[in-house]
Amino acid sequence: MSTLSTSLPGGTWTLGDLTVTRFGYGAMQLAGPGVMGPPADHDSAVAVLREVADLGITHIDTAGAYGPRVTNLLIREALHPYAESLHIATKVGATRDEHGGWPPARQPEDLRRAVHENLETLGLDVLDLVNLRLGDAQGPRPGSLAEPFETLVELQRQGLIRHLGVSNATAEQVAEARTIAPIVCVQNMYNLAYRQDDELIDELAEEGIAYVPFFPLGGFSPLQSSALSTVAARLDATPMSVALAWLLQRSPNILLIPGTSSLTHLRENVAGAGLSLSDEELAELDKIGR
Ligand SMILES: NC(=O)c1ccc[n+]([C@@H]2O[C@H](COP(=O)([O-])OP(=O)(O)OC[C@H]3O[C@@H](n4cnc5c(N)ncnc54)[C@H](OP(=O)(O)O)[C@@H]3O)[C@@H](O)[C@H]2O)c1
C-alpha cells in the first residue's frame, strides 16, 4: 500500500489499496457548455489540472461522457505521464446524444467499449477506479444492476480495472453490488441542502467504503441558503468554503470532488475546506437539509 502525507484539508482515505487525498477534484466543469465539446479556454483548463496536481490533490474524478472524451483528453494532456500517487476515477454506464442528453449505455458491449475508450483517452493500461453509473439525469432508479455490474467485474478480472464503485445508485443497488463483488465507493448526489443519503453514508462509513458526493456545491445551481450565508458571514468565509468544510466534517468516509474551471476557485476551495466548524455551527447547518 502506498502512503501519502498531505497538508490538504481532510487528510487521506484508502480506496481499496489506493491512498488518495480526501480533497479531490471533479473534472466535469472543464468541458464546454452543457458538458459538451471543448472548454472555452483550453489553456486555462490545462492550467487548472496542473494546479490540482501541484496542490497535492491525488484523486481526480472524470468520465468518458464528459465532452464526450474531452475531460479525459485534457487530463492526459495536462498530467501524463501520471505521478504514481495520482488516482483517476472514471464512470461508465451513460453516453451522450446529439441534444446533450445522457442516455444510459449499460449493455455489456457498451460497458466494454467504454472501459477501453477510457483506457485509451486517459493513456492508461489499467483504470484505478470505475464507477457504474446507474439511474438517469433525474437521479437513481430502482432495479437490478446485476448484468452491468457483472460485466465490469469480468473486465476487472481481465486486469483492466483495479477497483469498482457505483454511482447514482439506490441503497438497494449498493447492497446488491456488494453481494457480487467488493466496491470501494459510492458516488451519489449529496450536499448540505440535499441529504437523501444520510443513512447510507453512515452505513458505508462502518464498512470502510467511501462516499463521494457529486454536486457538493450544488452543481449547476449553486447552493443558496440564508442559514449557510449567515454562518459563512460570521466566520468571514464564503458559503462554498463552509459547504465543503461541512462535508469533510460530516463523515470521515466522505471524499470531496468539487468541480471548477477557475484557478482562483480551486485555490479558494482548498483553503476554505480546512475551516473548522464548531458544534453550534454544525447544528445550525444541519437544519438546512433536514
Ligand atoms: N456520478 C454522476 O452522475 C455525476 C454527476 C455530476 C457530477 N459528477 C462529478 O462530480 C463533480 C462535482 O460536481 P460539479 O462540478 O458538477 O458541481 P459542484 O462541484 O457542486 O459545483 C461546481 C460549480 O460550482 C462553481 N464553483 C466551484 N468553486 C467555486 C467557488 N469557490 N466560488 C464560486 N463558484 C464555485 C463552479 O464554477 P467555476 O467553474 O466558475 O468555478 C461550478 O459551476 C463533477 O466534476 C463530476 O466529476 C458526477
mmCIF file of C-alpha atoms and ligand atoms in Angstrom:
data_model
loop_
_atom_site.group_PDB
_atom_site.id
_atom_site.type_symbol
_atom_site.label_atom_id
_atom_site.label_comp_id
_atom_site.label_asym_id
_atom_site.label_seq_id
_atom_site.Cartn_x
_atom_site.Cartn_y
_atom_site.Cartn_z
ATOM 1 C CA MET A 1 0.000 0.000 0.000
ATOM 2 C CA SER A 2 1.278 3.474 -0.810
ATOM 3 C CA THR A 3 1.443 6.035 1.944
ATOM 4 C CA LEU A 4 0.805 9.674 1.407
ATOM 5 C CA SER A 5 1.213 12.592 3.719
ATOM 6 C CA THR A 6 -0.753 15.662 2.848
ATOM 7 C CA SER A 7 -1.375 19.118 4.170
ATOM 8 C CA LEU A 8 -4.674 19.252 2.287
ATOM 9 C CA PRO A 9 -7.797 19.582 4.436
ATOM 10 C CA GLY A 10 -9.301 16.253 5.456
ATOM 11 C CA GLY A 11 -6.109 14.190 5.161
ATOM 12 C CA THR A 12 -6.272 10.936 3.235
ATOM 13 C CA TRP A 13 -8.525 7.917 2.642
ATOM 14 C CA THR A 14 -7.766 4.500 1.239
ATOM 15 C CA LEU A 15 -9.811 3.229 -1.696
ATOM 16 C CA GLY A 16 -9.029 -0.494 -1.697
ATOM 17 C CA ASP A 17 -5.235 -0.321 -1.840
ATOM 18 C CA LEU A 18 -5.037 3.229 -3.208
ATOM 19 C CA THR A 19 -4.402 6.121 -0.843
ATOM 20 C CA VAL A 20 -5.978 9.374 -2.004
ATOM 21 C CA THR A 21 -6.385 12.842 -0.565
ATOM 22 C CA ARG A 22 -9.912 13.360 0.740
ATOM 23 C CA PHE A 23 -9.825 16.673 -1.067
ATOM 24 C CA GLY A 24 -10.125 15.639 -4.718
ATOM 25 C CA TYR A 25 -11.159 17.315 -7.923
ATOM 26 C CA GLY A 26 -14.118 16.759 -10.268
ATOM 27 C CA ALA A 27 -13.204 17.414 -13.903
ATOM 28 C CA MET A 28 -16.696 17.719 -15.401
ATOM 29 C CA GLN A 29 -16.714 21.535 -15.383
ATOM 30 C CA LEU A 30 -13.722 21.569 -17.753
ATOM 31 C CA ALA A 31 -15.783 20.517 -20.783
ATOM 32 C CA GLY A 32 -17.739 23.087 -22.796
ATOM 33 C CA PRO A 33 -21.221 24.426 -22.018
ATOM 34 C CA GLY A 34 -23.653 21.622 -21.189
ATOM 35 C CA VAL A 35 -20.584 19.371 -20.691
ATOM 36 C CA MET A 36 -20.432 19.058 -24.480
ATOM 37 C CA GLY A 37 -17.386 19.949 -26.536
ATOM 38 C CA PRO A 38 -14.088 21.614 -25.733
ATOM 39 C CA PRO A 39 -13.600 24.156 -22.941
ATOM 40 C CA ALA A 40 -13.984 27.849 -23.732
ATOM 41 C CA ASP A 41 -10.354 28.337 -22.680
ATOM 42 C CA HIS A 42 -8.234 25.264 -23.344
ATOM 43 C CA ASP A 43 -5.017 26.595 -21.768
ATOM 44 C CA SER A 44 -6.809 27.605 -18.624
ATOM 45 C CA ALA A 45 -8.363 24.103 -18.312
ATOM 46 C CA VAL A 46 -4.888 22.555 -18.600
ATOM 47 C CA ALA A 47 -3.583 25.057 -16.025
ATOM 48 C CA VAL A 48 -6.352 24.111 -13.566
ATOM 49 C CA LEU A 49 -5.458 20.415 -13.876
ATOM 50 C CA ARG A 50 -1.738 21.114 -13.365
ATOM 51 C CA GLU A 51 -2.584 23.205 -10.306
ATOM 52 C CA VAL A 52 -4.693 20.307 -8.976
ATOM 53 C CA ALA A 53 -1.564 18.133 -9.109
ATOM 54 C CA ASP A 54 0.713 20.905 -7.775
ATOM 55 C CA LEU A 55 -1.571 21.394 -4.778
ATOM 56 C CA GLY A 56 -1.018 17.712 -3.944
ATOM 57 C CA ILE A 57 -4.534 16.514 -4.841
ATOM 58 C CA THR A 58 -4.327 12.823 -5.770
ATOM 59 C CA HIS A 59 -7.941 11.965 -6.666
ATOM 60 C CA ILE A 60 -9.453 13.207 -9.936
ATOM 61 C CA ASP A 61 -12.957 12.254 -10.993
ATOM 62 C CA THR A 62 -13.837 12.112 -14.690
ATOM 63 C CA ALA A 63 -16.000 10.207 -17.203
ATOM 64 C CA GLY A 64 -15.744 9.363 -20.882
ATOM 65 C CA ALA A 65 -19.153 11.052 -21.269
ATOM 66 C CA TYR A 66 -17.779 14.481 -20.269
ATOM 67 C CA GLY A 67 -17.384 16.304 -23.534
ATOM 68 C CA PRO A 68 -17.588 13.367 -24.541
ATOM 69 C CA ARG A 69 -13.933 12.321 -24.116
ATOM 70 C CA VAL A 70 -12.936 15.988 -23.617
ATOM 71 C CA THR A 71 -12.038 15.903 -19.902
ATOM 72 C CA ASN A 72 -10.156 12.592 -20.245
ATOM 73 C CA LEU A 73 -8.054 14.018 -23.080
ATOM 74 C CA LEU A 74 -7.380 17.212 -21.109
ATOM 75 C CA ILE A 75 -6.291 15.189 -18.065
ATOM 76 C CA ARG A 76 -3.947 13.202 -20.280
ATOM 77 C CA GLU A 77 -2.551 16.313 -21.935
ATOM 78 C CA ALA A 78 -2.004 18.098 -18.625
ATOM 79 C CA LEU A 79 -0.743 15.294 -16.413
ATOM 80 C CA HIS A 80 0.513 12.281 -18.407
ATOM 81 C CA PRO A 81 2.797 10.531 -17.526
ATOM 82 C CA TYR A 82 0.921 10.430 -14.245
ATOM 83 C CA ALA A 83 2.573 10.617 -10.844
ATOM 84 C CA GLU A 84 2.367 7.273 -9.046
ATOM 85 C CA SER A 85 0.362 8.928 -6.279
ATOM 86 C CA LEU A 86 -2.363 10.232 -8.639
ATOM 87 C CA HIS A 87 -5.536 8.156 -8.960
ATOM 88 C CA ILE A 88 -8.154 8.834 -11.601
ATOM 89 C CA ALA A 89 -11.703 7.613 -11.086
ATOM 90 C CA THR A 90 -13.943 7.315 -14.117
ATOM 91 C CA LYS A 91 -17.545 6.343 -14.792
ATOM 92 C CA VAL A 92 -19.246 4.181 -17.390
ATOM 93 C CA GLY A 93 -22.932 3.484 -17.984
ATOM 94 C CA ALA A 94 -24.092 6.662 -19.736
ATOM 95 C CA THR A 95 -23.388 8.115 -23.124
ATOM 96 C CA ARG A 96 -24.261 11.422 -24.833
ATOM 97 C CA ASP A 97 -26.809 12.122 -27.519
ATOM 98 C CA GLU A 98 -26.892 14.916 -30.084
ATOM 99 C CA HIS A 99 -29.025 17.079 -27.738
ATOM 100 C CA GLY A 100 -26.502 16.837 -24.905
ATOM 101 C CA GLY A 101 -28.657 14.255 -23.067
ATOM 102 C CA TRP A 102 -27.160 11.426 -21.013
ATOM 103 C CA PRO A 103 -28.904 8.224 -22.202
ATOM 104 C CA PRO A 104 -27.965 5.021 -20.359
ATOM 105 C CA ALA A 105 -25.431 2.741 -22.076
ATOM 106 C CA ARG A 106 -25.280 -0.283 -19.839
ATOM 107 C CA GLN A 107 -25.394 -3.215 -22.225
ATOM 108 C CA PRO A 108 -22.305 -5.436 -21.848
ATOM 109 C CA GLU A 109 -20.906 -4.250 -25.197
ATOM 110 C CA ASP A 110 -21.470 -0.574 -24.216
ATOM 111 C CA LEU A 111 -19.539 -1.084 -20.989
ATOM 112 C CA ARG A 112 -16.656 -2.954 -22.632
ATOM 113 C CA ARG A 113 -16.383 -0.220 -25.244
ATOM 114 C CA ALA A 114 -16.499 2.499 -22.583
ATOM 115 C CA VAL A 115 -13.769 0.892 -20.472
ATOM 116 C CA HIS A 116 -11.482 0.531 -23.488
ATOM 117 C CA GLU A 117 -12.230 4.097 -24.554
ATOM 118 C CA ASN A 118 -11.370 5.399 -21.064
ATOM 119 C CA LEU A 119 -8.091 3.457 -21.113
ATOM 120 C CA GLU A 120 -7.212 4.912 -24.482
ATOM 121 C CA THR A 121 -8.222 8.524 -23.836
ATOM 122 C CA LEU A 122 -6.575 8.626 -20.408
ATOM 123 C CA GLY A 123 -3.475 6.828 -21.697
ATOM 124 C CA LEU A 124 -3.593 4.033 -19.113
ATOM 125 C CA ASP A 125 -3.203 0.231 -19.136
ATOM 126 C CA VAL A 126 -5.411 -0.182 -16.053
ATOM 127 C CA LEU A 127 -8.136 2.083 -14.691
ATOM 128 C CA ASP A 128 -7.744 2.684 -10.937
ATOM 129 C CA LEU A 129 -11.455 3.041 -10.239
ATOM 130 C CA VAL A 130 -14.524 2.608 -12.413
ATOM 131 C CA ASN A 131 -17.965 3.590 -11.175
ATOM 132 C CA LEU A 132 -21.012 2.025 -12.775
ATOM 133 C CA ARG A 133 -23.336 4.976 -13.292
ATOM 134 C CA LEU A 134 -26.943 3.946 -12.818
ATOM 135 C CA GLY A 135 -30.280 5.761 -12.961
ATOM 136 C CA ASP A 136 -30.659 8.795 -15.188
ATOM 137 C CA ALA A 137 -30.300 12.579 -15.108
ATOM 138 C CA GLN A 138 -33.265 12.750 -12.679
ATOM 139 C CA GLY A 139 -31.490 10.525 -10.156
ATOM 140 C CA PRO A 140 -31.307 6.891 -9.103
ATOM 141 C CA ARG A 141 -33.911 4.429 -10.437
ATOM 142 C CA PRO A 142 -34.721 1.110 -8.787
ATOM 143 C CA GLY A 143 -33.864 -2.185 -10.492
ATOM 144 C CA SER A 144 -31.195 -4.867 -10.524
ATOM 145 C CA LEU A 145 -27.658 -3.870 -11.506
ATOM 146 C CA ALA A 146 -26.501 -7.489 -11.770
ATOM 147 C CA GLU A 147 -25.908 -7.677 -15.519
ATOM 148 C CA PRO A 148 -23.930 -4.429 -15.996
ATOM 149 C CA PHE A 149 -22.057 -4.819 -12.721
ATOM 150 C CA GLU A 150 -21.047 -8.401 -13.565
ATOM 151 C CA THR A 151 -19.710 -7.133 -16.898
ATOM 152 C CA LEU A 152 -17.429 -4.719 -15.028
ATOM 153 C CA VAL A 153 -16.354 -7.489 -12.655
ATOM 154 C CA GLU A 154 -15.360 -9.524 -15.718
ATOM 155 C CA LEU A 155 -13.282 -6.584 -17.015
ATOM 156 C CA GLN A 156 -11.740 -6.262 -13.553
ATOM 157 C CA ARG A 157 -10.763 -9.970 -13.670
ATOM 158 C CA GLN A 158 -9.146 -9.328 -17.045
ATOM 159 C CA GLY A 159 -6.906 -6.797 -15.292
ATOM 160 C CA LEU A 160 -8.363 -3.666 -16.892
ATOM 161 C CA ILE A 161 -9.866 -2.226 -13.688
ATOM 162 C CA ARG A 162 -8.408 -2.092 -10.170
ATOM 163 C CA HIS A 163 -11.452 -1.103 -8.138
ATOM 164 C CA LEU A 164 -15.177 -0.781 -8.652
ATOM 165 C CA GLY A 165 -17.796 1.612 -7.381
ATOM 166 C CA VAL A 166 -21.393 2.542 -8.131
ATOM 167 C CA SER A 167 -22.905 5.932 -8.863
ATOM 168 C CA ASN A 168 -26.375 7.455 -8.868
ATOM 169 C CA ALA A 169 -27.430 4.290 -7.042
ATOM 170 C CA THR A 170 -30.183 3.385 -4.577
ATOM 171 C CA ALA A 171 -29.232 1.809 -1.247
ATOM 172 C CA GLU A 172 -30.654 -1.481 -2.558
ATOM 173 C CA GLN A 173 -28.384 -1.338 -5.610
ATOM 174 C CA VAL A 174 -25.372 -0.623 -3.401
ATOM 175 C CA ALA A 175 -26.269 -3.688 -1.325
ATOM 176 C CA GLU A 176 -26.793 -5.809 -4.458
ATOM 177 C CA ALA A 177 -23.418 -4.761 -5.908
ATOM 178 C CA ARG A 178 -21.726 -5.824 -2.676
ATOM 179 C CA THR A 179 -23.187 -9.340 -2.985
ATOM 180 C CA ILE A 180 -21.472 -9.610 -6.395
ATOM 181 C CA ALA A 181 -18.048 -8.021 -5.769
ATOM 182 C CA PRO A 182 -16.386 -5.578 -3.359
ATOM 183 C CA ILE A 183 -16.898 -1.881 -4.041
ATOM 184 C CA VAL A 184 -14.648 0.880 -2.726
ATOM 185 C CA CYS A 185 -17.012 3.828 -3.161
ATOM 186 C CA VAL A 186 -20.484 5.123 -3.859
ATOM 187 C CA GLN A 187 -20.769 8.362 -5.834
ATOM 188 C CA ASN A 188 -24.203 9.948 -5.411
ATOM 189 C CA MET A 189 -25.672 13.430 -5.262
ATOM 190 C CA TYR A 190 -25.359 14.874 -1.756
ATOM 191 C CA ASN A 191 -24.644 18.252 -0.213
ATOM 192 C CA LEU A 192 -25.604 20.482 2.703
ATOM 193 C CA ALA A 193 -29.077 21.009 1.256
ATOM 194 C CA TYR A 194 -29.677 17.576 -0.318
ATOM 195 C CA ARG A 195 -29.362 14.879 2.310
ATOM 196 C CA GLN A 196 -31.122 11.835 0.806
ATOM 197 C CA ASP A 197 -28.182 9.516 1.609
ATOM 198 C CA ASP A 198 -27.545 10.349 5.270
ATOM 199 C CA GLU A 199 -28.263 6.811 6.428
ATOM 200 C CA LEU A 200 -26.312 5.219 3.577
ATOM 201 C CA ILE A 201 -23.252 7.380 4.330
ATOM 202 C CA ASP A 202 -23.185 6.187 7.937
ATOM 203 C CA GLU A 203 -23.589 2.545 6.914
ATOM 204 C CA LEU A 204 -20.795 2.821 4.345
ATOM 205 C CA ALA A 205 -18.525 4.511 6.896
ATOM 206 C CA GLU A 206 -18.893 1.477 9.157
ATOM 207 C CA GLU A 207 -17.925 -0.783 6.248
ATOM 208 C CA GLY A 208 -14.889 1.311 5.263
ATOM 209 C CA ILE A 209 -16.438 2.283 1.922
ATOM 210 C CA ALA A 210 -16.004 5.836 0.640
ATOM 211 C CA TYR A 211 -18.927 8.090 -0.160
ATOM 212 C CA VAL A 212 -18.138 10.627 -2.895
ATOM 213 C CA PRO A 213 -20.835 13.296 -3.149
ATOM 214 C CA PHE A 214 -21.379 14.767 -6.569
ATOM 215 C CA PHE A 215 -22.695 18.347 -6.752
ATOM 216 C CA PRO A 216 -21.015 19.108 -3.383
ATOM 217 C CA LEU A 217 -21.503 22.816 -4.132
ATOM 218 C CA GLY A 218 -24.937 22.369 -5.693
ATOM 219 C CA GLY A 219 -23.709 21.577 -9.216
ATOM 220 C CA PHE A 220 -25.399 23.603 -11.938
ATOM 221 C CA SER A 221 -27.467 25.543 -9.343
ATOM 222 C CA PRO A 222 -25.068 26.801 -6.655
ATOM 223 C CA LEU A 223 -26.124 26.157 -3.059
ATOM 224 C CA GLN A 224 -28.166 29.018 -1.680
ATOM 225 C CA SER A 225 -29.386 29.184 1.871
ATOM 226 C CA SER A 226 -29.739 32.038 4.304
ATOM 227 C CA ALA A 227 -28.511 29.825 7.160
ATOM 228 C CA LEU A 228 -25.411 28.960 5.129
ATOM 229 C CA SER A 229 -24.778 32.622 4.292
ATOM 230 C CA THR A 230 -25.229 33.594 7.950
ATOM 231 C CA VAL A 231 -22.715 31.036 9.210
ATOM 232 C CA ALA A 232 -20.292 31.931 6.392
ATOM 233 C CA ALA A 233 -20.523 35.672 7.165
ATOM 234 C CA ARG A 234 -19.919 35.017 10.871
ATOM 235 C CA LEU A 235 -16.789 33.015 10.023
ATOM 236 C CA ASP A 236 -15.682 35.563 7.439
ATOM 237 C CA ALA A 237 -15.689 32.719 4.897
ATOM 238 C CA THR A 238 -17.506 32.010 1.636
ATOM 239 C CA PRO A 239 -20.610 29.777 1.568
ATOM 240 C CA MET A 240 -18.633 27.387 -0.716
ATOM 241 C CA SER A 241 -15.913 27.008 1.929
ATOM 242 C CA VAL A 242 -18.467 26.277 4.632
ATOM 243 C CA ALA A 243 -20.255 23.742 2.404
ATOM 244 C CA LEU A 244 -17.003 21.869 1.726
ATOM 245 C CA ALA A 245 -15.794 22.028 5.333
ATOM 246 C CA TRP A 246 -19.194 20.720 6.466
ATOM 247 C CA LEU A 247 -18.868 17.704 4.137
ATOM 248 C CA LEU A 248 -15.380 16.886 5.431
ATOM 249 C CA GLN A 249 -16.660 17.064 8.999
ATOM 250 C CA ARG A 250 -19.888 15.167 8.212
ATOM 251 C CA SER A 251 -18.169 11.769 7.983
ATOM 252 C CA PRO A 252 -14.591 10.508 7.585
ATOM 253 C CA ASN A 253 -15.534 8.401 4.535
ATOM 254 C CA ILE A 254 -16.653 11.446 2.523
ATOM 255 C CA LEU A 255 -14.273 12.345 -0.316
ATOM 256 C CA LEU A 256 -14.643 15.747 -1.971
ATOM 257 C CA ILE A 257 -14.636 16.186 -5.749
ATOM 258 C CA PRO A 258 -15.744 19.809 -6.164
ATOM 259 C CA GLY A 259 -15.634 20.989 -9.758
ATOM 260 C CA THR A 260 -14.264 24.242 -11.026
ATOM 261 C CA SER A 261 -12.831 25.645 -14.225
ATOM 262 C CA SER A 262 -11.204 28.505 -12.315
ATOM 263 C CA LEU A 263 -7.751 28.547 -10.740
ATOM 264 C CA THR A 264 -8.949 31.114 -8.212
ATOM 265 C CA HIS A 265 -11.924 28.994 -7.157
ATOM 266 C CA LEU A 266 -9.744 25.889 -6.946
ATOM 267 C CA ARG A 267 -7.334 27.602 -4.542
ATOM 268 C CA GLU A 268 -10.208 29.157 -2.577
ATOM 269 C CA ASN A 269 -11.882 25.766 -2.197
ATOM 270 C CA VAL A 270 -8.718 24.062 -0.962
ATOM 271 C CA ALA A 271 -8.076 26.836 1.545
ATOM 272 C CA GLY A 272 -11.727 27.100 2.596
ATOM 273 C CA ALA A 273 -12.398 23.395 3.162
ATOM 274 C CA GLY A 274 -9.990 23.457 6.104
ATOM 275 C CA LEU A 275 -12.345 25.664 8.089
ATOM 276 C CA SER A 276 -13.124 24.195 11.484
ATOM 277 C CA LEU A 277 -16.842 24.289 12.274
ATOM 278 C CA SER A 278 -17.936 24.295 15.920
ATOM 279 C CA ASP A 279 -20.696 22.029 17.254
ATOM 280 C CA GLU A 280 -23.071 25.021 17.293
ATOM 281 C CA GLU A 281 -22.295 25.877 13.672
ATOM 282 C CA LEU A 282 -22.674 22.235 12.647
ATOM 283 C CA ALA A 283 -26.077 22.105 14.369
ATOM 284 C CA GLU A 284 -27.166 25.288 12.600
ATOM 285 C CA LEU A 285 -26.040 23.945 9.214
ATOM 286 C CA ASP A 286 -27.578 20.571 9.898
ATOM 287 C CA LYS A 287 -31.049 22.138 9.850
ATOM 288 C CA ILE A 288 -30.684 23.280 6.214
ATOM 289 C CA GLY A 289 -31.212 19.897 4.630
ATOM 290 C CA ARG A 290 -33.487 18.335 7.252
HETATM 291 N N1 LIG B 1 -21.868 10.475 -10.956
HETATM 292 C C1 LIG B 1 -22.589 11.411 -11.518
HETATM 293 O O1 LIG B 1 -23.665 11.143 -12.058
HETATM 294 C C2 LIG B 1 -22.082 12.815 -11.503
HETATM 295 C C3 LIG B 1 -22.961 13.873 -11.828
HETATM 296 C C4 LIG B 1 -22.469 15.165 -11.769
HETATM 297 C C5 LIG B 1 -21.168 15.413 -11.406
HETATM 298 N N2 LIG B 1 -20.322 14.380 -11.099
HETATM 299 C C6 LIG B 1 -18.916 14.634 -10.662
HETATM 300 O O2 LIG B 1 -18.945 15.474 -9.529
HETATM 301 C C7 LIG B 1 -18.045 16.568 -9.726
HETATM 302 C C8 LIG B 1 -18.545 17.770 -8.950
HETATM 303 O O3 LIG B 1 -19.777 18.206 -9.456
HETATM 304 P P1 LIG B 1 -19.956 19.581 -10.255
HETATM 305 O O4 LIG B 1 -18.647 20.099 -10.694
HETATM 306 O O5 LIG B 1 -20.988 19.358 -11.277
HETATM 307 O O6 LIG B 1 -20.642 20.504 -9.179
HETATM 308 P P2 LIG B 1 -20.106 21.264 -7.869
HETATM 309 O O7 LIG B 1 -18.741 20.837 -7.507
HETATM 310 O O8 LIG B 1 -21.188 21.149 -6.879
HETATM 311 O O9 LIG B 1 -20.130 22.782 -8.361
HETATM 312 C C9 LIG B 1 -19.383 23.221 -9.421
HETATM 313 C C10 LIG B 1 -19.858 24.648 -9.720
HETATM 314 O O10 LIG B 1 -19.502 25.486 -8.632
HETATM 315 C C11 LIG B 1 -18.717 26.574 -9.112
HETATM 316 N N3 LIG B 1 -17.676 26.832 -8.101
HETATM 317 C C12 LIG B 1 -16.714 25.991 -7.658
HETATM 318 N N4 LIG B 1 -15.965 26.578 -6.721
HETATM 319 C C13 LIG B 1 -16.469 27.827 -6.557
HETATM 320 C C14 LIG B 1 -16.101 28.923 -5.735
HETATM 321 N N5 LIG B 1 -15.088 28.849 -4.879
HETATM 322 N N6 LIG B 1 -16.836 30.071 -5.835
HETATM 323 C C15 LIG B 1 -17.868 30.170 -6.690
HETATM 324 N N7 LIG B 1 -18.257 29.153 -7.503
HETATM 325 C C16 LIG B 1 -17.561 27.998 -7.446
HETATM 326 C C17 LIG B 1 -18.142 26.136 -10.422
HETATM 327 O O11 LIG B 1 -17.962 27.243 -11.274
HETATM 328 P P3 LIG B 1 -16.498 27.721 -11.753
HETATM 329 O O12 LIG B 1 -16.086 26.766 -12.829
HETATM 330 O O13 LIG B 1 -16.737 29.106 -12.230
HETATM 331 O O14 LIG B 1 -15.618 27.659 -10.544
HETATM 332 C C18 LIG B 1 -19.217 25.206 -10.945
HETATM 333 O O15 LIG B 1 -20.193 25.950 -11.649
HETATM 334 C C19 LIG B 1 -18.024 16.757 -11.234
HETATM 335 O O16 LIG B 1 -16.898 17.487 -11.655
HETATM 336 C C20 LIG B 1 -18.052 15.333 -11.707
HETATM 337 O O17 LIG B 1 -16.730 14.814 -11.719
HETATM 338 C C21 LIG B 1 -20.781 13.101 -11.126
#
